[in-house]
């Protein structure tokens, strides 16, 4: 009976390590190293979950584990929101120069173009969302952290003026670290220029929808990003003017953990909607339809 309960302990063979075999003078055949192609896997920066990049793209770059909305570049955003055919880009050849002769700025611009595959931090144009015509300006954080220089401000202003002249709604997708300091006062002047263009659009009864994505700070948040007739943000998007550290040092108080997130701004009246990325296209189409002539407005 006890034999059945207390069985003999299994014997395990110990495989000597390569280092031990080399120490004994034995030749060790090299094992082929398994190489994982670059970009095959992706790690969520919030929860650390690792997933296949293709599966993540199918999920619109939203982490399936924690719901974190990863950043999209301008072309990815356009492909996600607009109808497949019909997008016409405006001012595609407009690029930044170095108006003030700022040291190293020209070379940095070239590096940013090569790195991001974009000519500037914003793409503007017109297309349709579920068949409804719209003008769009889509910013991209991967070009100079989406900073607003003279060209970014000019392209957005032209997009607003085009929407005004053609009586079309405009949607601006914002993501930015603020004004581009290499262009100094010329960069700061874009805040007034874009705001003035939006004021003229409003006087003509035009519709402006602002979509705020992570992160949107500095001069961009202080000007056109917060001036929408309807202000929308993606979940968890950080939105504000000055950063947390600067504000805490100024007021000498600890800020809430969710300070400047989309949800925090929604609770404090800074936003109209917080919309999941999977529902954003449908939501925008409904808003455009409601404000179109067909919708009876």
Tab-separated table of N, CA, C and O in Angstrom, residues 132-134 167-171 202 204-209 228-232 272-273 283-297:
chain	number	residue	atom	x	y	z
A	132	UNK	N	-19.978	62.207	-46.805
A	132	UNK	CA	-20.203	63.616	-46.461
A	132	UNK	C	-18.907	64.409	-46.650
A	132	UNK	O	-17.875	64.060	-46.066
A	133	UNK	N	-18.933	65.472	-47.457
A	133	UNK	CA	-17.703	66.235	-47.742
A	133	UNK	C	-17.188	66.980	-46.522
A	133	UNK	O	-17.962	67.491	-45.713
A	134	UNK	N	-15.863	67.049	-46.401
A	134	UNK	CA	-15.251	67.698	-45.241
A	134	UNK	C	-13.819	68.110	-45.574
A	134	UNK	O	-13.144	67.477	-46.397
A	167	UNK	N	-17.929	76.759	-48.138
A	167	UNK	CA	-19.028	76.399	-47.228
A	167	UNK	C	-18.996	74.905	-46.875
A	167	UNK	O	-19.987	74.181	-46.998
A	168	UNK	N	-17.821	74.464	-46.439
A	168	UNK	CA	-17.623	73.076	-46.025
A	168	UNK	C	-17.258	73.027	-44.542
A	168	UNK	O	-16.618	73.957	-44.024
A	169	UNK	N	-17.638	71.966	-43.839
A	169	UNK	CA	-17.186	71.809	-42.448
A	169	UNK	C	-15.703	71.452	-42.418
A	169	UNK	O	-15.174	70.911	-43.394
A	170	UNK	N	-15.055	71.758	-41.326
A	170	UNK	CA	-13.640	71.415	-41.168
A	170	UNK	C	-13.430	70.664	-39.859
A	170	UNK	O	-14.043	70.998	-38.831
A	171	UNK	N	-12.584	69.651	-39.911
A	171	UNK	CA	-12.186	68.903	-38.716
A	171	UNK	C	-10.676	69.020	-38.585
A	171	UNK	O	-9.939	68.728	-39.541
A	202	UNK	N	-16.630	81.148	-38.311
A	202	UNK	CA	-17.795	81.203	-37.423
A	202	UNK	C	-18.794	82.268	-37.876
A	202	UNK	O	-20.006	82.054	-37.845
A	204	UNK	N	-19.404	83.168	-40.809
A	204	UNK	CA	-20.087	82.670	-42.000
A	204	UNK	C	-20.975	81.463	-41.702
A	204	UNK	O	-21.582	80.900	-42.613
A	205	UNK	N	-21.045	81.082	-40.428
A	205	UNK	CA	-21.897	79.962	-40.040
A	205	UNK	C	-21.294	78.600	-40.320
A	205	UNK	O	-22.010	77.593	-40.371
A	206	UNK	N	-19.967	78.546	-40.486
A	206	UNK	CA	-19.304	77.279	-40.770
A	206	UNK	C	-19.164	76.410	-39.531
A	206	UNK	O	-19.209	76.896	-38.395
A	207	UNK	N	-18.998	75.119	-39.761
A	207	UNK	CA	-18.853	74.158	-38.668
A	207	UNK	C	-17.393	73.755	-38.504
A	207	UNK	O	-16.741	73.363	-39.467
A	208	UNK	N	-16.894	73.847	-37.275
A	208	UNK	CA	-15.539	73.404	-36.950
A	208	UNK	C	-15.595	72.385	-35.815
A	208	UNK	O	-16.062	72.692	-34.719
A	209	UNK	N	-15.122	71.169	-36.094
A	209	UNK	CA	-15.019	70.115	-35.076
A	209	UNK	C	-13.553	69.916	-34.742
A	209	UNK	O	-12.731	69.656	-35.625
A	228	UNK	N	-13.206	74.695	-31.040
A	228	UNK	CA	-14.182	74.005	-31.863
A	228	UNK	C	-15.619	74.322	-31.475
A	228	UNK	O	-15.911	74.603	-30.311
A	229	UNK	N	-16.518	74.267	-32.459
A	229	UNK	CA	-17.946	74.301	-32.133
A	229	UNK	C	-18.289	73.056	-31.326
A	229	UNK	O	-19.148	73.086	-30.447
A	230	UNK	N	-17.593	71.962	-31.641
A	230	UNK	CA	-17.688	70.724	-30.881
A	230	UNK	C	-16.266	70.256	-30.614
A	230	UNK	O	-15.476	70.081	-31.549
A	231	UNK	N	-15.926	70.086	-29.346
A	231	UNK	CA	-14.586	69.639	-28.960
A	231	UNK	C	-14.644	68.186	-28.488
A	231	UNK	O	-15.342	67.859	-27.531
A	232	UNK	N	-13.882	67.329	-29.182
A	232	UNK	CA	-13.858	65.893	-28.902
A	232	UNK	C	-12.434	65.494	-28.551
A	232	UNK	O	-11.473	66.069	-29.058
A	272	UNK	N	-16.654	68.441	-25.024
A	272	UNK	CA	-18.044	68.041	-25.229
A	272	UNK	C	-18.197	66.525	-25.230
A	272	UNK	O	-19.210	66.006	-24.764
A	273	UNK	N	-17.204	65.824	-25.761
A	273	UNK	CA	-17.283	64.373	-25.878
A	273	UNK	C	-15.908	63.736	-25.704
A	273	UNK	O	-14.891	64.321	-26.096
A	283	UNK	N	-19.076	58.667	-35.170
A	283	UNK	CA	-19.513	59.868	-34.452
A	283	UNK	C	-19.352	61.115	-35.305
A	283	UNK	O	-20.253	61.963	-35.367
A	284	UNK	N	-18.221	61.235	-35.986
A	284	UNK	CA	-17.985	62.400	-36.845
A	284	UNK	C	-18.983	62.436	-38.001
A	284	UNK	O	-19.486	63.505	-38.365
A	285	UNK	N	-19.271	61.266	-38.572
A	285	UNK	CA	-20.238	61.210	-39.669
A	285	UNK	C	-21.614	61.671	-39.202
A	285	UNK	O	-22.321	62.406	-39.916
A	286	UNK	N	-22.025	61.264	-38.016
A	286	UNK	CA	-23.324	61.674	-37.475
A	286	UNK	C	-23.368	63.189	-37.256
A	286	UNK	O	-24.369	63.847	-37.559
A	287	UNK	N	-22.280	63.739	-36.726
A	287	UNK	CA	-22.242	65.186	-36.485
A	287	UNK	C	-22.278	65.965	-37.795
A	287	UNK	O	-22.967	66.992	-37.902
A	288	UNK	N	-21.539	65.488	-38.793
A	288	UNK	CA	-21.550	66.145	-40.093
A	288	UNK	C	-22.942	66.078	-40.722
A	288	UNK	O	-23.417	67.054	-41.317
A	289	UNK	N	-23.580	64.936	-40.594
A	289	UNK	CA	-24.920	64.756	-41.166
A	289	UNK	C	-25.929	65.683	-40.477
A	289	UNK	O	-26.795	66.274	-41.128
A	290	UNK	N	-25.823	65.807	-39.159
A	290	UNK	CA	-26.741	66.659	-38.399
A	290	UNK	C	-26.628	68.129	-38.816
A	290	UNK	O	-27.612	68.877	-38.813
A	291	UNK	N	-25.405	68.553	-39.182
A	291	UNK	CA	-25.177	69.967	-39.496
A	291	UNK	C	-25.155	70.252	-40.996
A	291	UNK	O	-24.861	71.373	-41.412
A	292	UNK	N	-25.436	69.244	-41.793
A	292	UNK	CA	-25.468	69.456	-43.234
A	292	UNK	C	-26.843	69.966	-43.668
A	292	UNK	O	-27.812	69.894	-42.907
A	293	UNK	N	-26.909	70.474	-44.896
A	293	UNK	CA	-28.203	70.952	-45.423
A	293	UNK	C	-29.192	69.809	-45.513
A	293	UNK	O	-30.383	69.979	-45.316
A	294	UNK	N	-28.647	68.595	-45.792
A	294	UNK	CA	-29.505	67.420	-45.876
A	294	UNK	C	-30.127	67.123	-44.527
A	294	UNK	O	-31.249	66.632	-44.427
A	295	UNK	N	-29.363	67.462	-43.443
A	295	UNK	CA	-29.866	67.201	-42.100
A	295	UNK	C	-30.899	68.206	-41.636
A	295	UNK	O	-31.441	68.093	-40.546
A	296	UNK	N	-31.119	69.224	-42.440
A	296	UNK	CA	-32.178	70.168	-42.122
A	296	UNK	C	-31.749	71.335	-41.285
A	296	UNK	O	-32.565	72.040	-40.711
A	297	UNK	N	-30.413	71.622	-41.194
A	297	UNK	CA	-29.938	72.750	-40.414
A	297	UNK	C	-29.648	73.925	-41.332
A	297	UNK	O	-29.017	73.749	-42.360
